[in-house]
PDB file of C-alpha atoms in Angstrom:
ATOM      1  CA  MET A 249      -7.128  15.789 -12.272  1.00 45.00           C
ATOM      2  CA  PRO A 250      -5.466  13.387 -14.609  1.00 49.00           C
ATOM      3  CA  LEU A 251      -1.627  12.952 -14.192  1.00 50.00           C
ATOM      4  CA  SER A 252       0.524  14.534 -16.667  1.00 51.00           C
ATOM      5  CA  PRO A 253       1.444  12.705 -19.693  1.00 47.00           C
ATOM      6  CA  VAL A 254       4.767  10.817 -19.623  1.00 47.00           C
ATOM      7  CA  SER A 255       6.852   9.652 -22.711  1.00 43.00           C
ATOM      8  CA  PRO A 256       7.810   7.045 -23.686  1.00 42.00           C
ATOM      9  CA  LYS A 257       5.264   5.183 -21.337  1.00 66.00           C
ATOM     10  CA  ASP A 258       2.942   6.646 -18.811  1.00 88.00           C
ATOM     11  CA  LEU A 259       1.304   5.493 -15.974  1.00 92.00           C
ATOM     12  CA  HIS A 260      -2.036   4.712 -17.631  1.00 90.00           C
ATOM     13  CA  ASP A 261      -0.221   2.667 -20.215  1.00 92.00           C
ATOM     14  CA  TYR A 262       0.745   0.128 -17.658  1.00 95.00           C
ATOM     15  CA  CYS A 263      -2.382   0.093 -16.006  1.00 95.00           C
ATOM     16  CA  ALA A 264      -4.395  -0.415 -19.282  1.00 94.00           C
ATOM     17  CA  GLU A 265      -2.134  -3.334 -19.848  1.00 95.00           C
ATOM     18  CA  TRP A 266      -2.738  -4.963 -16.387  1.00 97.00           C
ATOM     19  CA  SER A 267      -6.790  -4.602 -16.141  1.00 96.00           C
ATOM     20  CA  ASP A 268      -7.827  -7.240 -18.392  1.00 96.00           C
ATOM     21  CA  PRO A 269      -5.351 -10.268 -17.085  1.00 96.00           C
ATOM     22  CA  LEU A 270      -6.094  -9.393 -13.662  1.00 96.00           C
ATOM     23  CA  GLY A 271      -9.751  -9.821 -14.405  1.00 95.00           C
ATOM     24  CA  GLN A 272      -9.109 -13.074 -15.653  1.00 96.00           C
ATOM     25  CA  PHE A 273      -7.770 -14.667 -12.676  1.00 96.00           C
ATOM     26  CA  ALA A 274      -9.882 -16.094  -9.840  1.00 93.00           C
ATOM     27  CA  ASP A 275      -7.407 -16.467  -7.148  1.00 95.00           C
ATOM     28  CA  ASN A 276      -5.046 -14.038  -5.148  1.00 96.00           C
ATOM     29  CA  GLU A 277      -2.069 -16.003  -5.788  1.00 96.00           C
ATOM     30  CA  SER A 278      -2.210 -15.675  -9.584  1.00 97.00           C
ATOM     31  CA  LYS A 279      -3.119 -12.005  -9.281  1.00 98.00           C
ATOM     32  CA  ILE A 280       0.073 -11.535  -7.196  1.00 98.00           C
ATOM     33  CA  ALA A 281       2.341 -13.261  -9.371  1.00 98.00           C
ATOM     34  CA  TYR A 282       1.151 -11.487 -12.420  1.00 98.00           C
ATOM     35  CA  VAL A 283       1.814  -7.813 -10.946  1.00 98.00           C
ATOM     36  CA  ARG A 284       4.996  -8.972  -9.508  1.00 98.00           C
ATOM     37  CA  GLN A 285       6.082  -9.798 -12.940  1.00 97.00           C
ATOM     38  CA  ARG A 286       5.264  -6.486 -14.331  1.00 97.00           C
ATOM     39  CA  LEU A 287       5.659  -3.890 -11.693  1.00 97.00           C
ATOM     40  CA  PRO A 288       9.516  -3.816 -11.718  1.00 97.00           C
ATOM     41  CA  ALA A 289       9.046  -2.401 -15.051  1.00 96.00           C
ATOM     42  CA  LEU A 290       7.256   0.526 -13.901  1.00 96.00           C
ATOM     43  CA  LEU A 291       9.530   1.081 -10.807  1.00 96.00           C
ATOM     44  CA  GLU A 292      12.707   1.215 -13.097  1.00 95.00           C
ATOM     45  CA  ASN A 293      11.114   3.606 -15.392  1.00 94.00           C
ATOM     46  CA  GLN A 294      12.903   6.735 -13.866  1.00 93.00           C
ATOM     47  CA  LEU A 295      11.487   8.968 -16.364  1.00 92.00           C
ATOM     48  CA  LEU A 296       8.115   8.053 -15.174  1.00 94.00           C
ATOM     49  CA  ILE A 297       8.922   8.366 -11.502  1.00 94.00           C
ATOM     50  CA  THR A 298      10.332  11.809 -11.659  1.00 93.00           C
ATOM     51  CA  ALA A 299       7.151  12.941 -13.567  1.00 91.00           C
ATOM     52  CA  LEU A 300       4.982  11.545 -10.896  1.00 91.00           C
ATOM     53  CA  LEU A 301       6.824  13.296  -8.209  1.00 92.00           C
ATOM     54  CA  ASN A 302       6.878  16.667 -10.078  1.00 89.00           C
ATOM     55  CA  ASP A 303       2.950  15.912 -10.525  1.00 85.00           C
ATOM     56  CA  ILE A 304       2.470  15.336  -6.853  1.00 84.00           C
ATOM     57  CA  LYS A 305       4.635  18.589  -6.072  1.00 81.00           C
ATOM     58  CA  GLN A 306       2.535  20.731  -8.505  1.00 80.00           C
ATOM     59  CA  ASN A 307      -0.921  19.218  -7.943  1.00 73.00           C
ATOM     60  CA  TYR A 308      -1.322  16.633  -5.160  1.00 58.00           C
ATOM     61  CA  GLY A 309       0.816  17.998  -2.425  1.00 50.00           C
ATOM     62  CA  GLY A 310      -1.783  19.744  -0.050  1.00 46.00           C
ATOM     63  CA  ALA A 311      -3.655  18.547   2.885  1.00 39.00           C
ATOM     64  CA  GLU A 312      -6.637  18.408   0.566  1.00 40.00           C
ATOM     65  CA  ARG A 313      -5.428  15.525  -1.565  1.00 46.00           C
ATOM     66  CA  ARG A 314      -4.114  13.440   1.340  1.00 47.00           C
ATOM     67  CA  ARG A 315      -7.274  13.728   3.614  1.00 45.00           C
ATOM     68  CA  HIS A 316      -9.014  10.846   2.319  1.00 57.00           C
ATOM     69  CA  MET A 317      -6.054   8.342   2.601  1.00 69.00           C
ATOM     70  CA  LEU A 318      -5.276   6.485   5.569  1.00 77.00           C
ATOM     71  CA  PHE A 319      -1.484   7.387   5.702  1.00 84.00           C
ATOM     72  CA  ASP A 320      -0.278  10.869   5.389  1.00 85.00           C
ATOM     73  CA  ASN A 321       2.618   9.803   3.016  1.00 90.00           C
ATOM     74  CA  GLU A 322      -0.226   8.211   0.659  1.00 92.00           C
ATOM     75  CA  TRP A 323      -1.278   9.246  -2.862  1.00 91.00           C
ATOM     76  CA  ARG A 324      -3.743   7.271  -5.130  1.00 90.00           C
ATOM     77  CA  LEU A 325      -2.230   7.541  -8.683  1.00 91.00           C
ATOM     78  CA  HIS A 326      -4.578   5.120 -10.317  1.00 92.00           C
ATOM     79  CA  MET A 327      -7.876   3.364  -9.759  1.00 94.00           C
ATOM     80  CA  ASP A 328      -8.994   0.527 -12.258  1.00 95.00           C
ATOM     81  CA  ALA A 329     -12.270   1.367 -13.902  1.00 94.00           C
ATOM     82  CA  LYS A 330     -13.466  -1.941 -13.087  1.00 94.00           C
ATOM     83  CA  ARG A 331     -12.240  -1.552  -9.449  1.00 93.00           C
ATOM     84  CA  ARG A 332      -9.871  -4.533 -10.232  1.00 96.00           C
ATOM     85  CA  PHE A 333      -6.810  -2.667  -8.557  1.00 97.00           C
ATOM     86  CA  SER A 334      -5.427   0.604  -7.428  1.00 95.00           C
ATOM     87  CA  VAL A 335      -1.826   2.128  -7.699  1.00 95.00           C
ATOM     88  CA  ARG A 336      -0.531   4.170  -4.849  1.00 94.00           C
ATOM     89  CA  MET A 337       2.564   6.069  -4.096  1.00 94.00           C
ATOM     90  CA  TYR A 338       4.396   6.591  -0.922  1.00 95.00           C
ATOM     91  CA  LEU A 339       7.057   8.972   0.108  1.00 96.00           C
ATOM     92  CA  TYR A 340       9.007   8.188   3.250  1.00 97.00           C
ATOM     93  CA  ARG A 341      11.191  10.619   5.072  1.00 96.00           C
ATOM     94  CA  PRO A 342      14.276   9.448   6.553  1.00 97.00           C
ATOM     95  CA  GLY A 343      13.679   7.173   9.344  1.00 97.00           C
ATOM     96  CA  GLU A 344       9.987   7.092   8.916  1.00 96.00           C
ATOM     97  CA  VAL A 345       8.011   3.940   9.383  1.00 96.00           C
ATOM     98  CA  THR A 346       4.280   3.139   9.288  1.00 96.00           C
ATOM     99  CA  PHE A 347       2.498   2.029  12.390  1.00 96.00           C
ATOM    100  CA  VAL A 348       1.962  -2.168  12.365  1.00 98.00           C
ATOM    101  CA  HIS A 349      -1.192  -2.830  10.420  1.00 98.00           C
ATOM    102  CA  ASP A 350      -3.172  -5.222   8.221  1.00 97.00           C
ATOM    103  CA  HIS A 351      -4.761  -4.850   4.998  1.00 95.00           C
ATOM    104  CA  SER A 352      -8.129  -5.393   3.305  1.00 94.00           C
ATOM    105  CA  SER A 353      -6.910  -6.709   0.144  1.00 96.00           C
ATOM    106  CA  TRP A 354      -3.897  -8.377  -1.457  1.00 97.00           C
ATOM    107  CA  GLY A 355      -1.164  -6.142  -2.579  1.00 98.00           C
ATOM    108  CA  VAL A 356       2.284  -5.841  -4.222  1.00 98.00           C
ATOM    109  CA  ILE A 357       4.749  -3.610  -2.614  1.00 98.00           C
ATOM    110  CA  GLY A 358       7.642  -1.939  -4.764  1.00 97.00           C
ATOM    111  CA  CYS A 359      10.732  -0.063  -4.043  1.00 97.00           C
ATOM    112  CA  ALA A 360      11.156   2.581  -6.541  1.00 97.00           C
ATOM    113  CA  SER A 361      14.008   4.603  -5.132  1.00 96.00           C
ATOM    114  CA  GLY A 362      16.424   4.331  -1.905  1.00 96.00           C
ATOM    115  CA  GLU A 363      15.960   1.089   0.295  1.00 97.00           C
ATOM    116  CA  MET A 364      12.577  -0.132   1.905  1.00 97.00           C
ATOM    117  CA  GLU A 365      12.481  -2.269   4.940  1.00 98.00           C
ATOM    118  CA  ILE A 366       9.408  -4.640   5.704  1.00 98.00           C
ATOM    119  CA  VAL A 367       8.824  -6.100   8.877  1.00 98.00           C
ATOM    120  CA  LYS A 368       6.203  -9.202   8.860  1.00 98.00           C
ATOM    121  CA  TYR A 369       4.221 -10.252  11.840  1.00 98.00           C
ATOM    122  CA  ARG A 370       2.275 -13.543  12.754  1.00 98.00           C
ATOM    123  CA  ARG A 371      -0.850 -13.211  14.902  1.00 98.00           C
ATOM    124  CA  GLU A 372      -0.595 -15.636  18.029  1.00 97.00           C
ATOM    125  CA  ASP A 373      -3.950 -14.885  19.589  1.00 96.00           C
ATOM    126  CA  ASP A 374      -7.430 -16.201  18.049  1.00 94.00           C
ATOM    127  CA  GLY A 375      -8.922 -12.412  17.876  1.00 92.00           C
ATOM    128  CA  GLN A 376     -11.926 -13.228  20.139  1.00 94.00           C
ATOM    129  CA  LYS A 377     -10.804 -10.816  22.837  1.00 96.00           C
ATOM    130  CA  ASN A 378     -11.875  -7.341  21.897  1.00 95.00           C
ATOM    131  CA  GLY A 379      -9.000  -4.963  21.789  1.00 96.00           C
ATOM    132  CA  TYR A 380      -6.129  -7.604  22.155  1.00 98.00           C
ATOM    133  CA  ALA A 381      -3.665  -9.142  19.832  1.00 98.00           C
ATOM    134  CA  HIS A 382      -0.611 -10.702  20.413  1.00 98.00           C
ATOM    135  CA  LEU A 383       1.830 -10.582  17.547  1.00 98.00           C
ATOM    136  CA  GLU A 384       5.281 -12.229  16.960  1.00 98.00           C
ATOM    137  CA  GLU A 385       7.773 -10.990  14.273  1.00 98.00           C
ATOM    138  CA  THR A 386       8.386 -13.497  11.660  1.00 98.00           C
ATOM    139  CA  GLU A 387      10.467 -11.870   8.908  1.00 97.00           C
ATOM    140  CA  ARG A 388      12.496  -8.748   7.763  1.00 97.00           C
ATOM    141  CA  ILE A 389      12.952  -7.921   4.103  1.00 96.00           C
ATOM    142  CA  THR A 390      15.013  -5.292   2.555  1.00 97.00           C
ATOM    143  CA  CYS A 391      13.916  -3.936  -0.976  1.00 96.00           C
ATOM    144  CA  THR A 392      16.129  -2.053  -3.100  1.00 96.00           C
ATOM    145  CA  PRO A 393      14.718  -0.188  -6.215  1.00 96.00           C
ATOM    146  CA  GLY A 394      12.937  -2.670  -8.680  1.00 96.00           C
ATOM    147  CA  ARG A 395      12.395  -5.113  -5.868  1.00 97.00           C
ATOM    148  CA  THR A 396       8.971  -6.109  -4.696  1.00 98.00           C
ATOM    149  CA  ASP A 397       7.440  -7.775  -1.809  1.00 98.00           C
ATOM    150  CA  THR A 398       3.676  -9.033  -1.122  1.00 97.00           C
ATOM    151  CA  THR A 399       0.999  -8.583   1.387  1.00 97.00           C
ATOM    152  CA  LEU A 400      -2.482 -10.614   1.999  1.00 97.00           C
ATOM    153  CA  PRO A 401      -5.748  -9.460   3.482  1.00 96.00           C
ATOM    154  CA  LEU A 402      -6.613  -9.808   7.224  1.00 96.00           C
ATOM    155  CA  ASP A 403      -4.084 -11.652   9.581  1.00 96.00           C
ATOM    156  CA  GLU A 404      -1.994 -13.138   6.747  1.00 96.00           C
ATOM    157  CA  GLY A 405      -0.719  -9.589   5.956  1.00 96.00           C
ATOM    158  CA  ILE A 406       0.500  -7.969   9.329  1.00 98.00           C
ATOM    159  CA  HIS A 407       3.703  -5.858   8.695  1.00 98.00           C
ATOM    160  CA  ARG A 408       4.918  -2.348   9.079  1.00 97.00           C
ATOM    161  CA  VAL A 409       7.005  -0.546   6.488  1.00 97.00           C
ATOM    162  CA  GLY A 410       9.716   2.052   6.814  1.00 96.00           C
ATOM    163  CA  ASN A 411      12.626   3.795   5.625  1.00 97.00           C
ATOM    164  CA  PRO A 412      15.903   2.704   7.555  1.00 96.00           C
ATOM    165  CA  THR A 413      18.238   5.407   5.614  1.00 96.00           C
ATOM    166  CA  ASP A 414      19.106   8.991   5.758  1.00 96.00           C
ATOM    167  CA  GLN A 415      17.345   9.755   2.215  1.00 96.00           C
ATOM    168  CA  MET A 416      13.815  10.110   1.310  1.00 96.00           C
ATOM    169  CA  ILE A 417      12.383   6.770  -0.529  1.00 97.00           C
ATOM    170  CA  VAL A 418       9.664   6.496  -3.038  1.00 97.00           C
ATOM    171  CA  VAL A 419       7.381   3.388  -2.850  1.00 97.00           C
ATOM    172  CA  ILE A 420       4.587   2.395  -5.229  1.00 97.00           C
ATOM    173  CA  ASN A 421       2.105  -0.210  -4.259  1.00 97.00           C
ATOM    174  CA  VAL A 422      -0.604  -2.135  -6.153  1.00 98.00           C
ATOM    175  CA  TYR A 423      -3.727  -3.332  -4.139  1.00 97.00           C
ATOM    176  CA  GLY A 424      -6.434  -5.658  -5.467  1.00 97.00           C
ATOM    177  CA  THR A 425     -10.184  -5.080  -4.929  1.00 94.00           C
ATOM    178  CA  PRO A 426     -10.954  -4.933  -0.951  1.00 92.00           C
ATOM    179  CA  LEU A 427     -12.721  -6.962   1.179  1.00 90.00           C
ATOM    180  CA  ARG A 428     -16.347  -5.511   2.393  1.00 83.00           C
ATOM    181  CA  ARG A 429     -14.548  -4.490   5.458  1.00 85.00           C
ATOM    182  CA  LEU A 430     -14.488  -0.490   6.166  1.00 84.00           C
ATOM    183  CA  TYR A 431     -11.288   0.081   8.354  1.00 90.00           C
ATOM    184  CA  ILE A 432      -7.788  -1.826   8.776  1.00 94.00           C
ATOM    185  CA  ASN A 433      -6.296  -2.855  12.128  1.00 96.00           C
ATOM    186  CA  ARG A 434      -3.487  -0.938  13.806  1.00 97.00           C
ATOM    187  CA  PHE A 435      -1.416  -2.968  16.305  1.00 98.00           C
ATOM    188  CA  ASP A 436       0.212  -1.948  19.338  1.00 97.00           C
ATOM    189  CA  ILE A 437       2.885  -4.827  19.709  1.00 96.00           C
ATOM    190  CA  GLU A 438       4.502  -3.559  23.143  1.00 96.00           C
ATOM    191  CA  ASN A 439       1.000  -3.516  24.798  1.00 97.00           C
ATOM    192  CA  ASN A 440      -0.757  -6.288  22.740  1.00 98.00           C
ATOM    193  CA  ARG A 441      -3.507  -4.039  21.595  1.00 98.00           C
ATOM    194  CA  VAL A 442      -5.348  -3.716  18.315  1.00 98.00           C
ATOM    195  CA  THR A 443      -7.546  -0.652  17.389  1.00 96.00           C
ATOM    196  CA  LYS A 444      -9.743   0.029  14.140  1.00 95.00           C
ATOM    197  CA  ILE A 445      -8.669   2.683  11.760  1.00 92.00           C
ATOM    198  CA  PHE A 446     -11.350   4.141   9.434  1.00 89.00           C
ATOM    199  CA  PRO A 447     -10.438   6.103   6.330  1.00 77.00           C
ATOM    200  CA  PRO A 448     -11.047  10.159   7.093  1.00 65.00           C
ATOM    201  CA  ARG A 449     -14.199  10.359   4.823  1.00 58.00           C
ATOM    202  CA  LEU A 450     -15.926   7.408   7.138  1.00 53.00           C
ATOM    203  CA  LYS A 451     -14.732   9.094  10.500  1.00 48.00           C
ATOM    204  CA  ARG A 452     -16.463  12.218   9.332  1.00 48.00           C
ATOM    205  CA  LYS A 453     -19.830  10.537   8.672  1.00 46.00           C
ATOM    206  CA  MET A 454     -19.592   8.085  11.865  1.00 44.00           C
ATOM    207  CA  PRO A 455     -20.962  10.581  14.405  1.00 45.00           C
ATOM    208  CA  ALA A 456     -24.166  11.237  11.955  1.00 44.00           C
TER     209      ALA A 456
END
């Protein structure tokens, strides 16, 4: 179901502008730089953010919509027709945080409302021991509305994202074309463990 039209500029207007330029860049750094220049305009468009929230409430709020996503608070808003990028919204309740995880693509993380905290980690082991990972925290970043941060694929993008406030926050992320890996890694930093997390649609097929 398409998102409801929004005036004066809706989500599809932004995404249509981004597609061809992103297709011209060969490296992740250039793609990230391009999105970081343009995503703040979307994040600061409060008319659009309100319309997207209303649309989720009316059309996408049920479990059926979320069952294909890795995170319960995740909604896919747009998938580029040429698979160059996707746009996703995350709604964080007060105090809610993700588990520590990596990514299969580059990404630009944007705060649309409230205050978002990002904690980044460096993997210290060589990844050769099955189920084992030792991480060290490297950085904590606070993003306010209109501000962005970035992530990279695999070990270069290990982080957790959360809401340190007592109000719900809205986060909108742009992700590039994923690597040919069907899972992300979930890290247990207290016990130095790592497990693979598959999308729900793949988990249902795996027993077959």
